[in-house]
Coordinates of C-alpha atoms in Angstrom, one line a residue:
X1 CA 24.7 -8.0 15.4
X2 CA 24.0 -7.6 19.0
X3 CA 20.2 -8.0 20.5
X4 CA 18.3 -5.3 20.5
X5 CA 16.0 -4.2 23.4
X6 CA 13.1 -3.0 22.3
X7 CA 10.8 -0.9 24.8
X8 CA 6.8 -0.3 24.2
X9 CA 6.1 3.1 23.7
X10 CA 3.4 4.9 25.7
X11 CA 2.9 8.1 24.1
X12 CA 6.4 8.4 23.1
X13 CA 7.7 7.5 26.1
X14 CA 9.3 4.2 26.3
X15 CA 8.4 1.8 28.6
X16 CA 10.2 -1.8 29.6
X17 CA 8.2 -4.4 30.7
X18 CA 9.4 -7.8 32.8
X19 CA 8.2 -9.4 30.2
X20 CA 9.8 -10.0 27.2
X21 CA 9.0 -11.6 24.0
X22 CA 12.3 -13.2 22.1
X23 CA 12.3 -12.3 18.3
X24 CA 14.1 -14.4 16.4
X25 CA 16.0 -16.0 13.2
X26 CA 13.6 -18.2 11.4
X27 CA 16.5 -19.8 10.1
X28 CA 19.1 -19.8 12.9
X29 CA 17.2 -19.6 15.5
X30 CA 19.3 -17.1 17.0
X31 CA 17.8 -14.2 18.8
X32 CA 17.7 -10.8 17.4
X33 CA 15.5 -9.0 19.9
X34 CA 13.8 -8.5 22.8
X35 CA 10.4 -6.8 22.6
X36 CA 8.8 -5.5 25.7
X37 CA 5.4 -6.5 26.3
X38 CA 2.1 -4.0 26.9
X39 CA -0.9 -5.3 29.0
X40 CA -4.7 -4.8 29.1
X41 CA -4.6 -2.3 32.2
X42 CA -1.6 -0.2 31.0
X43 CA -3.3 0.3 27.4
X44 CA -6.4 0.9 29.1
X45 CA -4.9 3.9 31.6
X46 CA -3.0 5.2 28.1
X47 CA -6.3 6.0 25.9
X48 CA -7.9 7.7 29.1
X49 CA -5.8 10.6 27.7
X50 CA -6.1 9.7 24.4
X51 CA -7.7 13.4 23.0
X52 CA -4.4 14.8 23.7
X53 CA -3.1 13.0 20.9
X54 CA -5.5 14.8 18.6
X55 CA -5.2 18.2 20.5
X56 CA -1.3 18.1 19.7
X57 CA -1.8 17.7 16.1
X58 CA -4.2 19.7 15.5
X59 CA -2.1 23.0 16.8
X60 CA 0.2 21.4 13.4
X61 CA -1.5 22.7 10.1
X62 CA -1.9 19.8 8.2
X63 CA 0.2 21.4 5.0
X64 CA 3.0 21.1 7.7
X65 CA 2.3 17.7 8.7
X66 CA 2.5 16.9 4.6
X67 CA 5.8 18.2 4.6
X68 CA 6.8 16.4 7.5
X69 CA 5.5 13.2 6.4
X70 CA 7.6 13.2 3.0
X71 CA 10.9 14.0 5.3
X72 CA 10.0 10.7 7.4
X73 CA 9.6 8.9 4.2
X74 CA 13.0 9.9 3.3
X75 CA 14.4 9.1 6.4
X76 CA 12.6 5.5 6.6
X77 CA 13.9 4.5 3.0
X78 CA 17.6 6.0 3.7
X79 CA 18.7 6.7 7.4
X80 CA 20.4 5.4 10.0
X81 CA 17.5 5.7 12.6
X82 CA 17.2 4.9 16.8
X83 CA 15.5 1.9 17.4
X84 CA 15.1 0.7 21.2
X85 CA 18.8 0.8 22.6
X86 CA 20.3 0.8 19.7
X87 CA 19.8 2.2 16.0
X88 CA 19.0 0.6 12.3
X89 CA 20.5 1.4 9.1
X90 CA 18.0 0.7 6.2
X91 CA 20.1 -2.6 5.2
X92 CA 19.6 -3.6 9.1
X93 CA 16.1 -3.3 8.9
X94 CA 15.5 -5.5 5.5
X95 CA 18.0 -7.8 7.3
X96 CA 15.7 -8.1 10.6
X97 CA 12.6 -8.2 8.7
X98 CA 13.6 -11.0 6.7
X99 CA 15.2 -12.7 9.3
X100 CA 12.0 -12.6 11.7
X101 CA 9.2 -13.4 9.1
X102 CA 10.6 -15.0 6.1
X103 CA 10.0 -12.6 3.9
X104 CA 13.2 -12.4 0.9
X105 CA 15.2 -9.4 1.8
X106 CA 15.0 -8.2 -1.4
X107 CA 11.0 -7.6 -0.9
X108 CA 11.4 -6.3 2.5
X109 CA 13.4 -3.5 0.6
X110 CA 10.6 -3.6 -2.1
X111 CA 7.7 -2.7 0.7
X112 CA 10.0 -0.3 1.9
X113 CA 10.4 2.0 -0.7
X114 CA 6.7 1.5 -1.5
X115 CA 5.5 2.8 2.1
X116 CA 8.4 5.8 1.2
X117 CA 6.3 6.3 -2.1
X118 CA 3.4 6.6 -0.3
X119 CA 4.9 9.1 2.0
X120 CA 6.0 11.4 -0.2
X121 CA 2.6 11.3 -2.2
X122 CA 0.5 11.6 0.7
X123 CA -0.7 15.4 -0.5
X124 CA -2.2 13.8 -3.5
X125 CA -3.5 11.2 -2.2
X126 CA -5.0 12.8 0.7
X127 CA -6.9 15.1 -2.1
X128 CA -8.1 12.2 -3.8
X129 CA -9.3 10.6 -1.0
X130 CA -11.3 13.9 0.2
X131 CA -12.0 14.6 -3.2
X132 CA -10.9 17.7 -3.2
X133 CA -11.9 18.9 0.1
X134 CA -9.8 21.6 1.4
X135 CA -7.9 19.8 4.5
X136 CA -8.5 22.7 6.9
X137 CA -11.7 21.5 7.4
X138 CA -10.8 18.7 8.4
X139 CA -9.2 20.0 11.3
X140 CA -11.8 22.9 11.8
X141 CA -14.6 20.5 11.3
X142 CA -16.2 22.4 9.2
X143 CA -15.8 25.1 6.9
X144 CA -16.9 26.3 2.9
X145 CA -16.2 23.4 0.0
X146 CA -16.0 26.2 -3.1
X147 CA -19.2 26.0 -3.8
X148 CA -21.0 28.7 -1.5
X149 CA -22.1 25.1 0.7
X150 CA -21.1 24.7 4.1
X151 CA -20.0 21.4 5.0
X152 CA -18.8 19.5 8.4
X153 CA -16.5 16.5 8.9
X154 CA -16.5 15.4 12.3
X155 CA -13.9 13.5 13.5
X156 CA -14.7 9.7 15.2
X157 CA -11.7 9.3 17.0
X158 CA -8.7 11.1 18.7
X159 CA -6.6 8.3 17.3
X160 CA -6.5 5.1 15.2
X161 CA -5.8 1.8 16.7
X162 CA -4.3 -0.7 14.5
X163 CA -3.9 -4.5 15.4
X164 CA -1.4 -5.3 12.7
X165 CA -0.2 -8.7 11.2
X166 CA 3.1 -10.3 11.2
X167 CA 3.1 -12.1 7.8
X168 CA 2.5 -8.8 5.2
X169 CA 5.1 -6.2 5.6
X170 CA 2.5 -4.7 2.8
X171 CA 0.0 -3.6 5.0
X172 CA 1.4 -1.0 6.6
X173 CA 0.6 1.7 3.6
X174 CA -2.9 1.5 5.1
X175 CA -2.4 3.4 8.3
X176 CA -0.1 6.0 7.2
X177 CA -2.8 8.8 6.7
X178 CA -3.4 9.3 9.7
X179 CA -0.9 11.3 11.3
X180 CA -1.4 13.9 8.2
X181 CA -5.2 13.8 9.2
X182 CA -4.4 14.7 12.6
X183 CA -5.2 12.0 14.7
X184 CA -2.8 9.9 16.6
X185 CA -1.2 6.5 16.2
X186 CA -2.1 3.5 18.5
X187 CA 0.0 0.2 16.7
X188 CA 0.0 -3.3 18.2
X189 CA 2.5 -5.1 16.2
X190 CA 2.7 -8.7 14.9
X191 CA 5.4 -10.6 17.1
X192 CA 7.6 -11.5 14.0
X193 CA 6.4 -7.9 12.4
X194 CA 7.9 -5.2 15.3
X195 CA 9.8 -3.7 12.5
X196 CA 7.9 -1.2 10.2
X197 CA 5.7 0.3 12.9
X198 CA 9.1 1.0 15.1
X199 CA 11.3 2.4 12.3
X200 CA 8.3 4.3 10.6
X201 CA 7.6 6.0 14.1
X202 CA 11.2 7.0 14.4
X203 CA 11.4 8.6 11.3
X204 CA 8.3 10.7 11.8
X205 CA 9.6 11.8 15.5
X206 CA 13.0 12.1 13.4
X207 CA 11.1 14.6 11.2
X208 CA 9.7 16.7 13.6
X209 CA 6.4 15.2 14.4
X210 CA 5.4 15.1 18.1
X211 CA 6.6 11.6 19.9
X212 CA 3.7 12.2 22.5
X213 CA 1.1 11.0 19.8
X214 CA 2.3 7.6 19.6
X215 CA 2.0 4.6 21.3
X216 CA 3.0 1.7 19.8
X217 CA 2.4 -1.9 22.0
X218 CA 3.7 -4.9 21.7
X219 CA 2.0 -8.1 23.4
X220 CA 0.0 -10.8 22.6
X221 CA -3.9 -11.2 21.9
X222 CA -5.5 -9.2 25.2
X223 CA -3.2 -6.4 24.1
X224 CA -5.2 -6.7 20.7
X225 CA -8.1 -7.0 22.4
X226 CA -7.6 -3.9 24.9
X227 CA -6.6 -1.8 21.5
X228 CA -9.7 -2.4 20.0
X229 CA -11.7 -2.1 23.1
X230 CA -10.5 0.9 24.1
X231 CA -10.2 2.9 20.6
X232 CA -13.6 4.2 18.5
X233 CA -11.7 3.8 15.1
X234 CA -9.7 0.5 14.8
X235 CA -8.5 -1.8 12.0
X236 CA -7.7 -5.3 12.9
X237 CA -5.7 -7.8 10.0
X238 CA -6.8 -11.6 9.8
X239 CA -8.4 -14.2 8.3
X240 CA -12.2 -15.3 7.3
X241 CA -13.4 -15.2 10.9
X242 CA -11.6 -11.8 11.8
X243 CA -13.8 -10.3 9.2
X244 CA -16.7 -12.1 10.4
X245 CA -16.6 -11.4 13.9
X246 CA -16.2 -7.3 13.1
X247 CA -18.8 -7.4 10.3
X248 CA -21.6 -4.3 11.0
X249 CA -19.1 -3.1 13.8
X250 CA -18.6 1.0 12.7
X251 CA -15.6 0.9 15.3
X252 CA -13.7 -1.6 13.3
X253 CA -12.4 -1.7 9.7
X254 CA -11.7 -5.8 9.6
X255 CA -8.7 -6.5 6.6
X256 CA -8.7 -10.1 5.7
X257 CA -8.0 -12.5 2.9
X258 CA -8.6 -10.8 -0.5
X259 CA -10.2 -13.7 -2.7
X260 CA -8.9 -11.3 -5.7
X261 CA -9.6 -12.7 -9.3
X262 CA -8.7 -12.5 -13.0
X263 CA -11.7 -13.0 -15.1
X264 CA -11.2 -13.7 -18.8
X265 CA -14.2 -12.8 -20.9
X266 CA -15.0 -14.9 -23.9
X267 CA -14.3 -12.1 -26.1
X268 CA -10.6 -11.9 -25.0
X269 CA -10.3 -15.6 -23.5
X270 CA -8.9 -17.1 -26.8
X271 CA -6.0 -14.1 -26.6
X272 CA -4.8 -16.0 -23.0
X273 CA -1.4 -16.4 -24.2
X274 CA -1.3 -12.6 -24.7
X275 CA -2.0 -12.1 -20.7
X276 CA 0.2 -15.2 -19.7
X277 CA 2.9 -12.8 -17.3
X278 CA 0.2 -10.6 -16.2
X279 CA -1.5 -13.6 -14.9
X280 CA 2.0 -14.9 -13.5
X281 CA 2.9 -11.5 -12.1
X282 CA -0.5 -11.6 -10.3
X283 CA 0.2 -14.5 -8.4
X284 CA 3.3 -14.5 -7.5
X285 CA 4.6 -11.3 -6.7
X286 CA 5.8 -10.5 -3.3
X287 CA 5.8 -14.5 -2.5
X288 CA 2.4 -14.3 -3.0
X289 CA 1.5 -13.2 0.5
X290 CA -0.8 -10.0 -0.1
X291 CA -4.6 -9.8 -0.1
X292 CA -4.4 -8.6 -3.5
X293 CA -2.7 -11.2 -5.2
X294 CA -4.6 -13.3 -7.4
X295 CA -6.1 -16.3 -5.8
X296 CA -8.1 -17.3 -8.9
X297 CA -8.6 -16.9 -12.6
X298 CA -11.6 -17.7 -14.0
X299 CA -12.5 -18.5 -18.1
X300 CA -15.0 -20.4 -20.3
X301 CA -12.9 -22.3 -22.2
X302 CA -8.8 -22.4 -22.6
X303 CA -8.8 -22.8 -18.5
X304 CA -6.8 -26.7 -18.9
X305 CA -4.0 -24.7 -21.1
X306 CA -3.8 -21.4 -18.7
X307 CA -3.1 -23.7 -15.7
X308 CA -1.0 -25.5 -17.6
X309 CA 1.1 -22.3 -18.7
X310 CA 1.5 -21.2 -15.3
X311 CA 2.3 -23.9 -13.6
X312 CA 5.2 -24.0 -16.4
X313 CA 6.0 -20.6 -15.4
X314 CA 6.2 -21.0 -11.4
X315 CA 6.1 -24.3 -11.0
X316 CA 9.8 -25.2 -11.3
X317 CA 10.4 -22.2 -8.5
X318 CA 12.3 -23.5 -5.6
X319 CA 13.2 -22.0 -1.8
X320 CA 16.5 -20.1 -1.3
X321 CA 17.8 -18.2 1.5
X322 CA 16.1 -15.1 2.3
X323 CA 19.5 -13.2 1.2
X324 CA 19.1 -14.5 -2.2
X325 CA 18.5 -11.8 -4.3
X326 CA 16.4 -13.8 -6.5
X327 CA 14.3 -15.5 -3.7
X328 CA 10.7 -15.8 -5.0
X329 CA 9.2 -17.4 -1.3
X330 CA 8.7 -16.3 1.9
X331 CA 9.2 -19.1 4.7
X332 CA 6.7 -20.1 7.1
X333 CA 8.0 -19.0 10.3
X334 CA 5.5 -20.9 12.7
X335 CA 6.2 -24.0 13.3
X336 CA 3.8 -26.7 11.5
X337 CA 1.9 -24.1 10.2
X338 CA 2.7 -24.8 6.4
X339 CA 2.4 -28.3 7.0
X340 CA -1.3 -27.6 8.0
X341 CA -2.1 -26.0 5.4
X342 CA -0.5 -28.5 3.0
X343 CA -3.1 -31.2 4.2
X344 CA -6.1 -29.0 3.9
X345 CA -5.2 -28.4 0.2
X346 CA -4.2 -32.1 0.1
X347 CA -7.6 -33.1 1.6
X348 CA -9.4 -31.0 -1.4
X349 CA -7.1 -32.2 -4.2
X350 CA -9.0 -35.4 -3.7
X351 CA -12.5 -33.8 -5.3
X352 CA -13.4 -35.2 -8.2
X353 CA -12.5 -32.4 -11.1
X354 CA -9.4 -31.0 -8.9
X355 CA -6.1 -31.1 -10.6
X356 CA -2.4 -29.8 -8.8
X357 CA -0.9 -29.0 -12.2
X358 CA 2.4 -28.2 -10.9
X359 CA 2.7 -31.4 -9.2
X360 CA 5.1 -32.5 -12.1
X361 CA 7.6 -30.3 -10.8
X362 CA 8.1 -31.8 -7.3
X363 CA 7.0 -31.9 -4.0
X364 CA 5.1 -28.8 -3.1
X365 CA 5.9 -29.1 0.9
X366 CA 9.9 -28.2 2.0
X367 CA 10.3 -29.4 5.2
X368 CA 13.6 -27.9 7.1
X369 CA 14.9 -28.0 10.3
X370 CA 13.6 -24.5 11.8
X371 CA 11.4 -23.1 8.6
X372 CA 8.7 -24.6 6.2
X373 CA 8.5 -23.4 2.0
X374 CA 5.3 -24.3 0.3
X375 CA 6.3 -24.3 -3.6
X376 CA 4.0 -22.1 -5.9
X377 CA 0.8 -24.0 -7.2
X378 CA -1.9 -23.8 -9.7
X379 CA -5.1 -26.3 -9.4
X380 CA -7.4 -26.6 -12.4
X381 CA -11.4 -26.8 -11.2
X382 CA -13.5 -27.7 -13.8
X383 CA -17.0 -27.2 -11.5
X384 CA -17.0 -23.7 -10.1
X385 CA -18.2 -25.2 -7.0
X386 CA -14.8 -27.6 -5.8
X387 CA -14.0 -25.5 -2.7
X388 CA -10.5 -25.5 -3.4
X389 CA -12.1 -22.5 -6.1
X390 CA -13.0 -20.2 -2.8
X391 CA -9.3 -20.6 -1.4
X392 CA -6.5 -18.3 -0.4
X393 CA -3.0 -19.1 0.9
X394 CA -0.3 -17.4 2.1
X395 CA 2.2 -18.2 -0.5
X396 CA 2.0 -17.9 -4.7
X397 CA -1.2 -20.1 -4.8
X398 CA -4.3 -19.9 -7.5
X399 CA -7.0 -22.0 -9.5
X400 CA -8.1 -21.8 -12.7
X401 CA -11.8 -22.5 -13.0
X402 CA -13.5 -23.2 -15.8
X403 CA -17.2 -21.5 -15.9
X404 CA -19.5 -20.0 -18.5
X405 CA -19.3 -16.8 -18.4
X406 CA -23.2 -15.6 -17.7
X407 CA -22.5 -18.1 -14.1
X408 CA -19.3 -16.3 -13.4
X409 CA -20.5 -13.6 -10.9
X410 CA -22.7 -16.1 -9.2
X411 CA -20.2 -18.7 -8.6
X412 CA -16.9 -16.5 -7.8
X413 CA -17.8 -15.3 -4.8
X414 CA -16.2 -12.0 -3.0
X415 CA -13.6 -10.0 -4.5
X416 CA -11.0 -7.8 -3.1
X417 CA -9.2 -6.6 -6.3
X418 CA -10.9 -8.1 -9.9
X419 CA -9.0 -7.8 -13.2
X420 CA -11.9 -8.0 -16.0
X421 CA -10.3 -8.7 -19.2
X422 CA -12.9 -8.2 -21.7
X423 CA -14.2 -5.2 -24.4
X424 CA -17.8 -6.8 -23.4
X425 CA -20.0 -3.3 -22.1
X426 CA -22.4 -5.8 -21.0
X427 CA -19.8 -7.6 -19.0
X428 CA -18.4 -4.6 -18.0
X429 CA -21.5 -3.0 -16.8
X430 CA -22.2 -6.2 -14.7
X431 CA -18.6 -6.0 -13.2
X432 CA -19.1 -2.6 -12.2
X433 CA -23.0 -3.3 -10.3
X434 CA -21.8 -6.3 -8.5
X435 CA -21.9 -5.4 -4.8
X436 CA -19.3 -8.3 -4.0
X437 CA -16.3 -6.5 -5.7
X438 CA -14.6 -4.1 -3.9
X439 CA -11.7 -2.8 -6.2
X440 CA -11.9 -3.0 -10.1
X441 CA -9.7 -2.9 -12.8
X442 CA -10.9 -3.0 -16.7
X443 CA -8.7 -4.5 -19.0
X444 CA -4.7 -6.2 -18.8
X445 CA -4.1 -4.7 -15.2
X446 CA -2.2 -7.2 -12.9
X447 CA -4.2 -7.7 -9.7
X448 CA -1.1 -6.2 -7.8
X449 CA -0.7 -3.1 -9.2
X450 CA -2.5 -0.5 -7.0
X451 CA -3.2 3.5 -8.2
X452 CA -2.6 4.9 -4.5
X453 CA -4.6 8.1 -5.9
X454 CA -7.9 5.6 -5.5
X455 CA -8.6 4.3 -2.2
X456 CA -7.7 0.8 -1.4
X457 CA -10.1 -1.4 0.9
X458 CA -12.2 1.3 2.4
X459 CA -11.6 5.2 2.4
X460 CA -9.6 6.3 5.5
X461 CA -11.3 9.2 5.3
X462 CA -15.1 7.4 4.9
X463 CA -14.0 5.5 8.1
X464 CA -12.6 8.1 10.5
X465 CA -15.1 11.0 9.7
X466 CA -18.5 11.7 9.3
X467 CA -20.2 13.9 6.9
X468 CA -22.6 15.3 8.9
X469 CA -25.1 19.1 8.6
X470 CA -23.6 22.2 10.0
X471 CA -25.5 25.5 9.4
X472 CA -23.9 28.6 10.7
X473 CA -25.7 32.1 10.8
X474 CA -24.6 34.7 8.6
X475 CA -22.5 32.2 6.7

């Protein structure tokens, strides 16, 4: 397959930069393209003009948009689509993804025909999201909800910015109601990750959506930096200190690692066995490299058995090449990288009450000559406390801590996406107050498995808009 040269885009139009930045085979080594690079000062100039974006859509009704959106989604999942000087076919594109950040192929096509999913359901979920809210007031700004009440959404931005990551394909399903909502699309792409946010912009352009209302720029961290600088709404993908850093800012939505947790109550705890592959399934699907697999699961009593069960499960999984269809793990890409973070978990194996209980099953680090694996593990922590417990990783990773039930809330810290399996009101009801858990899920429901007709990590529409007082006479 020849090179491809891929330009930035600057509202639509594309632009080529002297410097490039070489993507390539994480296994070969072998280059596959070259990415133009956006600075501070051009992104700067570019959102000067940034309303325009907005103005643009806004002339499309938004039922139009709808439509348009579930043709790209067709078109992203099954045509042959430009792509810099040259043009992808879908099996190119699960090909380059894999091939640039370790991700199986097979799941590259998995993510893709979820973000198509989400495109072609983006009418409901848009109406879940506004709950209800007829859309042409979002583009009026205001305007009668049924009721005989007047109500006003006021738009924050022209446009969202997005700083988005390299290692989760998965993320992308995040940003893609925005065009529908009429605002334009600022991306800045991970360097091994230029894939979805090119292909998904051709297909909308493909589908008859404006090209002026995107601008999509590579770089490295001061093109980050000038996206978020330079755009009121923003969400930025990273880890602990990301979040930290954006924490109180309105301007930024910060995404970062998901902490999400299985908590058996004592009423269901001695039926484990019965929840053994939705536990298994919660770990390591996807290679285990989304904020809403499960990091930890969480019991009374059992917990030495449960870790023991799963590790028998994933344990024994091994690497194979990305074109294996049945390749559970994703490579690390970066060099040293998974080596890092093999002696950080080392270094807290060592506290007293910490068990690796797939260490049986082999070495947990694959060393090879371009790549990295880390093999899936499950730690038992018999005191809530061992700081292994507050851990995440970027591959099929959890603990099992043992903790009385009544300590539970107190100990397991924040939650993206908790599974409570229990019949327990009272432990339901205290599931549903805590402040520290963000989405919930009430009986057997793996961690993974998202309802995209309830909003995930924030509400779009919450974040781009606010619900402000608009009186108008006579009305």
């Amino acid at each position: 397959m020849s090179v491809l040269k891929i330009p930035a885009l600057r509202w639509g139009k594309p632009y080529e930069s002297l410097e490039v930045d070489e993507v390539k085979h994480f296994m070969t080594g072998e280059p596959i393209a070259k990415v133009s690079q956006a600075n501070g000062g051009i992104i700067g100039r570019d959102m000067r003009t940034a309303q325009r974006a907005r103005d643009i859509l806004r002339q499309i009704p938004i039922a139009d948009l709808l439509e348009k959106v579930k043709k790209a989604g067709e078109l992203y999942e099954k045509a042959t689509l430009p792509i810099g000087d040259g043009t992808q076919t879908p099996d190119e594109f699960a090909h380059q993804q894999s091939a640039s950040t370790g991700l199986p192929e097979h799941m590259c096509k998995m993510n893709m025909a979820k973000n198509a999913f989400v495109l072609a359901n983006m009418g409901k979920i848009l109406d879940c999201l506004t709950r209800g809210l007829p859309l042409d007031i979002l583009t009026k700004g205001w305007g009668e909800e049924g009721r005989g009440v007047v109500v006003s959404y006021q738009a924050q931005s022209p446009v969202l910015s997005a700083v988005l990551p390299s290692n989760s394909p998965g993320v992308h399903t995040l940003w893609l109601p925005v065009v529908p909502l009429q605002m334009g699309l600022v991306l800045k792409p991970g360097p091994q990750e230029p894939w979805t946010p090119y292909r998904m912009i051709s297909a909308y352009i493909q589908a008859g959506i404006p090209a002026e209302v995107f601008c999509v720029y590579p770089g490295g961290p001061q093109a980050g930096a000038a996206v978020l600088e330079h755009c009121t709404r923003a969400m930025i993908f990273g880890g602990t200190a990301t979040v930290e850093r954006y924490k109180g800012n309105p301007r930024v939505q910060a995404h970062g690692p998901g902490f999400s947790k299985i908590l058996l109550g004592d009423d269901e705890v001695d039926n484990w066995e019965k929840h053994l592959d939705l536990m298994v399934e919660s770990i390591a699907i996807n290679s285990g490299r989304g904020c809403i697999n499960c990091s930890g699961i969480w019991a009374s009593r059992h917990t030495k058995e449960i870790a023991q069960a799963i590790a028998e499960k994933i344990g024994p999984i091994e690497a194979k090449p990305p074109t294996d269809p049945s390749a559970a793990l994703a490579a690390f890409t970066v060099p040293g990288q998974a080596k890092a973070v093999w002696g950080m978990i080392e270094a807290d194996l060592k506290e007293p009450g910490v068990t690796d209980m797939t260490a049986k099953f082999g070495p947990r680090l694959v060393e090879m000559e371009r790549c990295d694996y880390l093999r899936p593990m499950v730690v038992h922590c018999a005191p809530p406390e061992a700081a292994i417990a507050k851990k995440e990783y970027m591959f099929p990773f959890s603990t099992v801590v043992q903790c009385p039930q009544e300590q539970v809330l107190q100990k397991m810290g924040p939650t993206l996406v908790c599974t409570g399996i229990t019949k327990n009101e009272q432990l339901i009801n205290k599931l549903s107050e805590d402040i520290h858990i963000d989405r919930l899920n009430i009986g057997p429901i793996p961690t993974t498995k998202l309802n995209w007709l309830q909003p995930h990590e924030g509400n779009i529409i919450d974040f781009l808009y606010r619900n402000r007082a608009y009186q108008v006479a006579g009305v």
